[in-house]
Amino acid sequence: SQQGEEDPQALSIQEGENATMNCSYKTSINNLQWYRQNSGRGLVHLILIRSNEREKHSGRLRVTLDTSKKSSSLLITASRAADTASYFCATAFYNTDKLIFGTGTRLQVFP
Amino acid sequence: DAGITQSPRHKVTETGTPVTLRCHQTENHRYMYWYRQDPGHGLRLIHYSYGVKDTDKGEVSDGYSVSRSKTEDFLLTLESATSSQTSVYFCAISERGFQETQYFGPGTRLLVL
């Protein structure tokens, strides 16, 4: 399968802790995107990182991309209960015009 | 979810009946997509549109058809609903193409009995 694979599948942390999620893929990409989905809602775009970029920030979010290892990580710092959601990576592969979504990481942040 | 609405939000139907889901956008984006979301599968692309009357198949298009007669509306039809089509359906839009940021609607929960 070409889809990115998130790791871990589920993560539980306390408020204030950092949460790190990883996404691995198998073939060359144009870009990689992270989305959040709150229970019962649609996906919300968080960050897009292109293949020639190594790191991007948005507020408490930091995304890194290592094309040599074919992996990306999403770091949420100082997590809050409101960060409880599923997080998906979506990979835009070089040899296709599709955006392929992984199966997600379920993050639970306890107050 | 701003600028994208889906209707209905919930629907229960019986096997063999046709069902049409509607996606409406106010963003004037060129690209529109229909995905289904099922446990263990993530989001899978059903059909997409790259302009008015321009559509193409995605990964799981069997049993589905689409139409786009206006920029703002993208319809998904289940020609004869089956229980395997019980799912949550999401519409998405993007401005510049498939691999750019996609914006999602709130979803439609469909139960086929």
PDB file of C-alpha atoms in Angstrom, chain A residues 16-92:
ATOM      1  CA  GLY A  16       0.941  19.848  29.627  1.00  0.00           C
ATOM      2  CA  GLU A  17       2.920  16.946  28.199  1.00  0.00           C
ATOM      3  CA  ASN A  18       4.175  16.831  24.637  1.00  0.00           C
ATOM      4  CA  ALA A  19       2.671  14.446  22.093  1.00  0.00           C
ATOM      5  CA  THR A  20       4.644  13.039  19.187  1.00  0.00           C
ATOM      6  CA  MET A  21       3.130  11.171  16.269  1.00  0.00           C
ATOM      7  CA  ASN A  22       5.016   9.664  13.370  1.00  0.00           C
ATOM      8  CA  CYS A  23       4.196   8.935   9.760  1.00  0.00           C
ATOM      9  CA  SER A  24       6.236   6.659   7.512  1.00  0.00           C
ATOM     10  CA  TYR A  25       5.859   6.168   3.775  1.00  0.00           C
ATOM     11  CA  LYS A  26       7.508   4.117   1.057  1.00  0.00           C
ATOM     12  CA  THR A  27       7.997   6.146  -2.120  1.00  0.00           C
ATOM     13  CA  SER A  28       9.031   9.683  -3.052  1.00  0.00           C
ATOM     14  CA  ILE A  29       6.651  12.465  -2.161  1.00  0.00           C
ATOM     15  CA  ASN A  30       5.869  15.993  -3.310  1.00  0.00           C
ATOM     16  CA  ASN A  31       4.500  16.978   0.054  1.00  0.00           C
ATOM     17  CA  LEU A  32       3.117  15.569   3.276  1.00  0.00           C
ATOM     18  CA  GLN A  33       0.189  17.007   5.187  1.00  0.00           C
ATOM     19  CA  TRP A  34      -1.182  16.597   8.689  1.00  0.00           C
ATOM     20  CA  TYR A  35      -4.879  16.815   9.501  1.00  0.00           C
ATOM     21  CA  ARG A  36      -6.861  16.688  12.735  1.00  0.00           C
ATOM     22  CA  GLN A  37     -10.304  15.182  13.178  1.00  0.00           C
ATOM     23  CA  ASN A  38     -12.378  15.754  16.261  1.00  0.00           C
ATOM     24  CA  SER A  39     -14.939  13.086  17.046  1.00  0.00           C
ATOM     25  CA  GLY A  40     -17.867  13.260  14.652  1.00  0.00           C
ATOM     26  CA  ARG A  41     -16.410  16.122  12.633  1.00  0.00           C
ATOM     27  CA  GLY A  42     -14.634  16.652   9.350  1.00  0.00           C
ATOM     28  CA  LEU A  43     -10.878  16.799   8.964  1.00  0.00           C
ATOM     29  CA  VAL A  44      -9.090  20.076   9.541  1.00  0.00           C
ATOM     30  CA  HIS A  45      -5.824  20.863   7.791  1.00  0.00           C
ATOM     31  CA  LEU A  46      -2.918  21.574  10.153  1.00  0.00           C
ATOM     32  CA  ILE A  47       0.334  21.808   8.193  1.00  0.00           C
ATOM     33  CA  LEU A  48       1.669  21.048   4.720  1.00  0.00           C
ATOM     34  CA  ILE A  49       5.388  20.380   4.403  1.00  0.00           C
ATOM     35  CA  ARG A  50       7.002  20.080   0.993  1.00  0.00           C
ATOM     36  CA  SER A  51       9.698  17.589   0.058  1.00  0.00           C
ATOM     37  CA  ASN A  52      12.403  20.279   0.066  1.00  0.00           C
ATOM     38  CA  GLU A  53      11.512  21.458   3.587  1.00  0.00           C
ATOM     39  CA  ARG A  54      12.755  19.892   6.814  1.00  0.00           C
ATOM     40  CA  GLU A  55      10.692  21.585   9.506  1.00  0.00           C
ATOM     41  CA  LYS A  56       7.606  23.756   9.850  1.00  0.00           C
ATOM     42  CA  HIS A  57       5.906  25.344  12.817  1.00  0.00           C
ATOM     43  CA  SER A  58       2.392  26.508  13.497  1.00  0.00           C
ATOM     44  CA  GLY A  59       1.656  27.637  17.029  1.00  0.00           C
ATOM     45  CA  ARG A  60       2.214  24.648  19.311  1.00  0.00           C
ATOM     46  CA  LEU A  61       2.669  22.320  16.351  1.00  0.00           C
ATOM     47  CA  ARG A  62       5.996  21.321  14.871  1.00  0.00           C
ATOM     48  CA  VAL A  63       6.300  19.070  11.849  1.00  0.00           C
ATOM     49  CA  THR A  64       9.551  17.561  10.658  1.00  0.00           C
ATOM     50  CA  LEU A  65      10.225  15.700   7.447  1.00  0.00           C
ATOM     51  CA  ASP A  66      13.135  13.348   6.805  1.00  0.00           C
ATOM     52  CA  THR A  67      12.993  12.283   3.175  1.00  0.00           C
ATOM     53  CA  SER A  68      16.033  10.010   3.566  1.00  0.00           C
ATOM     54  CA  LYS A  69      14.156   7.980   6.176  1.00  0.00           C
ATOM     55  CA  LYS A  70      10.812   8.525   4.462  1.00  0.00           C
ATOM     56  CA  SER A  71       9.219   9.696   7.661  1.00  0.00           C
ATOM     57  CA  SER A  72       7.574  12.702   9.263  1.00  0.00           C
ATOM     58  CA  SER A  73       6.692  13.569  12.808  1.00  0.00           C
ATOM     59  CA  LEU A  74       4.078  15.862  14.339  1.00  0.00           C
ATOM     60  CA  LEU A  75       4.901  17.294  17.743  1.00  0.00           C
ATOM     61  CA  ILE A  76       2.234  18.991  19.835  1.00  0.00           C
ATOM     62  CA  THR A  77       3.813  20.853  22.719  1.00  0.00           C
ATOM     63  CA  ALA A  78       2.128  21.623  26.036  1.00  0.00           C
ATOM     64  CA  SER A  79      -0.926  19.593  25.077  1.00  0.00           C
ATOM     65  CA  ARG A  80      -4.436  20.529  26.174  1.00  0.00           C
ATOM     66  CA  ALA A  81      -7.589  18.497  26.621  1.00  0.00           C
ATOM     67  CA  ALA A  82      -8.906  20.218  23.489  1.00  0.00           C
ATOM     68  CA  ASP A  83      -6.129  18.528  21.481  1.00  0.00           C
ATOM     69  CA  THR A  84      -7.932  15.220  21.972  1.00  0.00           C
ATOM     70  CA  ALA A  85      -8.614  14.072  18.410  1.00  0.00           C
ATOM     71  CA  SER A  86      -7.413  11.756  15.670  1.00  0.00           C
ATOM     72  CA  TYR A  87      -4.452  12.953  13.638  1.00  0.00           C
ATOM     73  CA  PHE A  88      -3.880  11.852  10.065  1.00  0.00           C
ATOM     74  CA  CYS A  89      -0.944  12.190   7.746  1.00  0.00           C
ATOM     75  CA  ALA A  90      -1.677  12.496   4.059  1.00  0.00           C
ATOM     76  CA  THR A  91       1.014  11.893   1.491  1.00  0.00           C
ATOM     77  CA  ALA A  92       1.173  13.413  -1.976  1.00  0.00           C
TER      78      ALA A  92
END
